[in-house]
């Protein structure tokens, strides 16, 4: 599932092909739960409009339009935002991928999973939002960009201060890992980067949040910023379906400390990495390095 780095990588690469270009035509698939705003209404609100900025709020993207309205884009589990001129194996279905022939040079052709297509007046590359599992979402927002999903978000994990996080966690009885995943506490962190940050901070994911000291909390914040920053630099993690808008895979998965490395040696002490389940989510940690 795309987390803060993957969404930020998407934002940085989509912004240049979206911002400042007048939308000529909007094509969509049929109404479905993917569309929080009905496709017809979306078309009417977007055609002829120009996006003036592309913002990120936690794991959400919001395109602000020159009409004052906003367009909420959420990648969900398998959402992919990219331009019509890319080709990437990750944009193929599993069957097509297994029988992979050299990618067509003509770029990607919209398929049944390409739910939103924006064509621009300048005739340049179109923007596609494709989502095989349809947990992604699009919604039109008012000028205040109000949305229940955005309104409940805590501070963005890239800018949170240690004291602020400590205030939010020091009375919580639940596992620190679960608190870090709570988007109302900290926006943007998901399973991968929570495991990675807790490893670097030396804190076990199972530890009750209220047992995390002020110093450890500061270490967690530093570690979060470090792993999120590094993941943005490397283009994010392409463990499942994430593909950057230019068709490239992210590379953070190649330097993971613990996430999804169950049984493999810890990179620092060689103890096998352990996996357990906390609140229905898997957690990976080194039993030696994390207390
Ligand atoms: Zn270790």
Coordinates of C-alpha atoms and ligand atoms in Angstrom, one line a residue:
X1 CA 0.0 0.0 0.0
X2 CA 1.4 3.4 -0.9
X3 CA 2.6 5.3 2.2
X4 CA 3.8 8.8 2.5
X5 CA 7.0 8.4 0.4
X6 CA 5.2 6.7 -2.5
X7 CA 2.5 9.4 -2.5
X8 CA 5.1 12.1 -2.2
X9 CA 7.1 10.6 -5.1
X10 CA 3.9 10.5 -7.1
X11 CA 3.1 14.2 -6.2
X12 CA 6.6 15.4 -7.2
X13 CA 6.4 13.6 -10.6
X14 CA 2.8 14.3 -11.4
X15 CA 2.8 18.0 -10.4
X16 CA 4.8 19.0 -13.6
X17 CA 2.4 17.2 -15.9
X18 CA -0.7 18.4 -14.2
X19 CA -0.2 21.9 -12.8
X20 CA -0.7 24.6 -15.3
X21 CA -2.2 22.5 -18.1
X22 CA -5.9 23.1 -19.0
X23 CA -8.0 19.9 -18.9
X24 CA -9.7 19.4 -22.2
X25 CA -11.6 16.2 -21.7
X26 CA -12.3 13.8 -18.8
X27 CA -13.0 10.2 -19.5
X28 CA -14.0 7.7 -16.8
X29 CA -15.2 4.2 -16.3
X30 CA -18.8 3.6 -15.1
X31 CA -20.0 4.8 -11.7
X32 CA -18.6 2.6 -8.9
X33 CA -17.3 3.0 -5.3
X34 CA -14.1 4.3 -6.8
X35 CA -16.0 7.6 -7.5
X36 CA -17.0 9.4 -4.3
X37 CA -18.2 12.1 -6.7
X38 CA -20.2 10.7 -9.6
X39 CA -18.3 10.6 -12.9
X40 CA -20.7 13.0 -14.7
X41 CA -20.3 15.6 -12.0
X42 CA -16.5 15.2 -12.1
X43 CA -16.5 15.7 -15.8
X44 CA -18.5 18.9 -15.5
X45 CA -16.3 20.3 -12.7
X46 CA -12.9 19.4 -14.4
X47 CA -13.3 20.1 -18.1
X48 CA -11.9 23.5 -19.0
X49 CA -10.2 23.9 -15.6
X50 CA -6.5 24.1 -14.8
X51 CA -4.8 22.7 -11.7
X52 CA -2.9 25.4 -9.9
X53 CA -1.1 23.2 -7.3
X54 CA -0.8 19.6 -6.2
X55 CA -0.7 19.1 -2.5
X56 CA -0.1 16.1 -0.3
X57 CA -2.0 15.5 3.0
X58 CA -0.7 12.3 4.6
X59 CA -1.3 9.6 2.0
X60 CA -3.8 11.7 0.0
X61 CA -3.2 14.0 -2.9
X62 CA -5.3 17.1 -3.5
X63 CA -5.2 19.0 -6.8
X64 CA -6.4 22.6 -6.4
X65 CA -8.2 23.9 -9.4
X66 CA -8.4 27.5 -10.8
X67 CA -12.1 27.3 -10.1
X68 CA -11.3 27.1 -6.4
X69 CA -12.5 23.5 -6.1
X70 CA -10.1 20.7 -5.2
X71 CA -9.8 17.1 -6.5
X72 CA -9.0 14.5 -3.9
X73 CA -6.9 11.6 -5.2
X74 CA -6.3 8.6 -3.0
X75 CA -4.2 5.7 -4.3
X76 CA -5.7 3.2 -1.9
X77 CA -4.0 -0.2 -2.1
X78 CA -3.2 -0.6 -5.8
X79 CA -3.8 2.9 -7.3
X80 CA -1.4 4.1 -10.0
X81 CA -1.2 7.6 -11.3
X82 CA 0.9 8.0 -14.4
X83 CA 1.0 9.6 -17.8
X84 CA 0.0 8.1 -21.1
X85 CA 3.6 7.9 -22.4
X86 CA 5.0 5.4 -19.9
X87 CA 5.4 1.7 -20.1
X88 CA 6.1 -0.5 -17.1
X89 CA 5.6 -4.2 -16.4
X90 CA 3.8 -3.2 -13.2
X91 CA 1.1 -1.6 -15.3
X92 CA 0.2 -5.0 -16.9
X93 CA -2.2 -7.5 -15.4
X94 CA -0.5 -10.4 -13.6
X95 CA -1.2 -12.8 -16.6
X96 CA 0.3 -10.3 -19.1
X97 CA 3.2 -9.8 -16.7
X98 CA 4.0 -13.5 -16.5
X99 CA 4.1 -13.8 -20.3
X100 CA 6.0 -10.6 -20.5
X101 CA 7.0 -9.6 -24.0
X102 CA 9.0 -6.4 -24.5
X103 CA 6.8 -3.4 -23.6
X104 CA 5.2 -1.6 -26.5
X105 CA 6.9 1.5 -27.5
X106 CA 3.6 3.3 -28.0
X107 CA 3.1 3.6 -24.2
X108 CA 0.2 2.5 -22.1
X109 CA -3.3 2.0 -23.5
X110 CA -6.2 2.6 -21.0
X111 CA -7.8 -0.7 -19.9
X112 CA -10.8 -1.6 -17.8
X113 CA -9.0 -0.6 -14.6
X114 CA -8.1 2.9 -15.9
X115 CA -10.9 4.8 -14.1
X116 CA -10.0 8.4 -14.7
X117 CA -8.3 9.8 -17.8
X118 CA -7.5 13.5 -18.2
X119 CA -6.7 14.8 -21.7
X120 CA -5.1 18.2 -21.9
X121 CA -5.7 21.1 -24.3
X122 CA -2.0 21.2 -25.3
X123 CA -2.3 17.7 -26.8
X124 CA 0.6 16.4 -24.6
X125 CA 0.6 13.3 -22.5
X126 CA -2.7 12.4 -20.7
X127 CA -2.9 11.7 -17.0
X128 CA -4.3 8.3 -16.0
X129 CA -5.5 7.0 -12.6
X130 CA -5.6 3.2 -12.8
X131 CA -6.6 1.0 -9.9
X132 CA -7.0 -2.8 -10.3
X133 CA -8.7 -3.3 -6.9
X134 CA -10.6 0.0 -6.7
X135 CA -9.7 0.9 -3.1
X136 CA -8.5 4.2 -4.5
X137 CA -10.8 7.1 -4.5
X138 CA -11.5 10.4 -6.3
X139 CA -13.7 13.1 -4.9
X140 CA -14.4 16.7 -5.7
X141 CA -13.8 19.1 -2.8
X142 CA -15.1 22.5 -2.0
X143 CA -12.8 25.6 -1.9
X144 CA -12.0 24.9 1.8
X145 CA -10.9 21.4 0.8
X146 CA -13.1 19.9 3.4
X147 CA -13.3 16.1 3.6
X148 CA -13.8 13.8 6.5
X149 CA -10.7 11.8 5.5
X150 CA -8.5 14.9 5.5
X151 CA -10.0 16.6 8.5
X152 CA -9.1 13.7 10.8
X153 CA -5.4 13.6 9.9
X154 CA -2.8 14.2 12.5
X155 CA 0.5 16.1 11.9
X156 CA 2.4 15.0 8.8
X157 CA 5.1 12.6 9.8
X158 CA 7.7 14.6 7.8
X159 CA 7.3 17.6 10.1
X160 CA 6.2 16.3 13.4
X161 CA 8.2 17.4 16.5
X162 CA 9.2 14.9 19.2
X163 CA 7.4 16.8 22.0
X164 CA 4.2 16.8 20.0
X165 CA 4.3 13.1 19.3
X166 CA 5.2 12.4 23.0
X167 CA 2.1 14.3 24.1
X168 CA 0.0 12.2 21.8
X169 CA 1.3 8.8 22.9
X170 CA 2.4 9.0 26.5
X171 CA -0.9 7.9 27.9
X172 CA -1.8 5.3 25.3
X173 CA -1.9 1.7 26.4
X174 CA -1.8 0.2 22.9
X175 CA 1.4 -0.9 21.2
X176 CA 3.6 1.9 19.8
X177 CA 3.4 0.3 16.4
X178 CA -0.4 0.7 16.4
X179 CA -0.2 4.3 17.5
X180 CA 2.3 5.1 14.7
X181 CA -0.2 3.6 12.1
X182 CA -3.1 5.7 13.5
X183 CA -3.5 8.5 10.8
X184 CA -5.2 10.7 13.4
X185 CA -2.0 10.7 15.4
X186 CA 0.5 10.9 12.6
X187 CA -0.3 11.3 8.9
X188 CA 1.4 9.3 6.3
X189 CA 3.0 6.4 8.1
X190 CA 2.0 2.8 7.2
X191 CA 3.3 -0.7 7.9
X192 CA 6.6 -0.5 6.1
X193 CA 8.0 2.7 7.5
X194 CA 6.7 2.1 11.0
X195 CA 8.6 -1.1 11.2
X196 CA 11.7 0.5 9.8
X197 CA 11.6 3.5 12.1
X198 CA 11.1 1.4 15.2
X199 CA 14.1 -0.7 14.3
X200 CA 16.3 2.3 13.9
X201 CA 15.0 3.7 17.1
X202 CA 15.7 0.4 18.9
X203 CA 12.1 0.2 20.2
X204 CA 10.0 -3.0 19.9
X205 CA 6.8 -2.6 18.0
X206 CA 4.9 -4.4 20.8
X207 CA 5.9 -2.0 23.5
X208 CA 3.0 -0.1 25.1
X209 CA 3.1 3.5 23.8
X210 CA 3.1 4.8 27.4
X211 CA 6.2 2.9 28.1
X212 CA 8.2 4.8 25.4
X213 CA 10.4 7.4 27.0
X214 CA 10.8 11.0 25.9
X215 CA 14.2 10.2 24.5
X216 CA 13.0 7.1 22.7
X217 CA 10.1 9.1 21.2
X218 CA 12.6 11.6 19.9
X219 CA 14.6 8.8 18.4
X220 CA 11.5 7.4 16.7
X221 CA 10.8 10.8 15.2
X222 CA 14.3 11.1 13.9
X223 CA 14.2 7.6 12.5
X224 CA 10.8 8.2 10.9
X225 CA 12.1 11.3 9.1
X226 CA 15.3 9.4 8.1
X227 CA 13.5 6.4 6.6
X228 CA 10.7 8.5 4.9
X229 CA 13.3 10.9 3.5
X230 CA 15.5 8.0 2.2
X231 CA 12.4 6.3 0.7
X232 CA 11.5 9.5 -1.1
X233 CA 15.1 9.8 -2.4
X234 CA 15.0 6.2 -3.7
X235 CA 11.6 6.5 -5.4
X236 CA 9.6 4.7 -2.7
X237 CA 9.0 1.0 -2.2
X238 CA 7.8 -1.2 -5.1
X239 CA 7.0 -4.3 -3.1
X240 CA 3.6 -4.8 -4.6
X241 CA 2.0 -2.6 -7.2
X242 CA 3.6 0.8 -6.7
X243 CA 5.0 2.4 -9.8
X244 CA 6.1 6.0 -10.0
X245 CA 4.3 8.1 -12.6
X246 CA 7.3 7.8 -15.0
X247 CA 6.9 4.0 -15.0
X248 CA 10.0 3.5 -12.8
X249 CA 10.0 1.2 -9.7
X250 CA 11.0 2.6 -6.3
X251 CA 14.1 1.1 -4.8
X252 CA 13.7 1.4 -1.0
X253 CA 12.8 -2.3 -0.7
X254 CA 16.4 -3.1 -1.6
X255 CA 17.7 -1.4 1.6
X256 CA 15.0 -2.4 4.1
X257 CA 16.2 -3.0 7.6
X258 CA 13.5 -5.4 8.8
X259 CA 10.2 -5.0 6.9
X260 CA 9.3 -8.3 5.3
X261 CA 12.7 -9.8 6.1
X262 CA 11.4 -12.5 8.4
X263 CA 14.1 -15.1 9.2
X264 CA 16.8 -13.1 7.5
X265 CA 19.7 -11.9 9.6
X266 CA 19.5 -8.4 11.2
X267 CA 21.8 -6.1 9.2
X268 CA 23.5 -5.1 12.5
X269 CA 23.7 -8.1 14.8
X270 CA 22.8 -11.1 12.5
X271 CA 19.9 -12.3 14.7
X272 CA 17.1 -13.5 12.5
X273 CA 14.3 -10.9 12.0
X274 CA 11.1 -11.9 13.7
X275 CA 7.5 -11.3 12.5
X276 CA 4.4 -11.2 14.6
X277 CA 0.9 -9.8 14.3
X278 CA -0.2 -6.6 16.1
X279 CA -3.7 -5.5 15.6
X280 CA -4.1 -7.6 12.5
X281 CA -1.0 -6.0 10.9
X282 CA 2.3 -7.8 10.6
X283 CA 5.3 -6.3 12.4
X284 CA 8.9 -7.1 11.8
X285 CA 11.7 -6.5 14.3
X286 CA 15.1 -7.6 15.6
X287 CA 14.6 -9.3 19.1
X288 CA 18.2 -8.3 19.9
X289 CA 18.4 -4.7 18.7
X290 CA 14.9 -3.6 19.8
X291 CA 13.9 -3.5 23.4
Ligands
LIG1 ZN1 19.7 -6.9 15.4

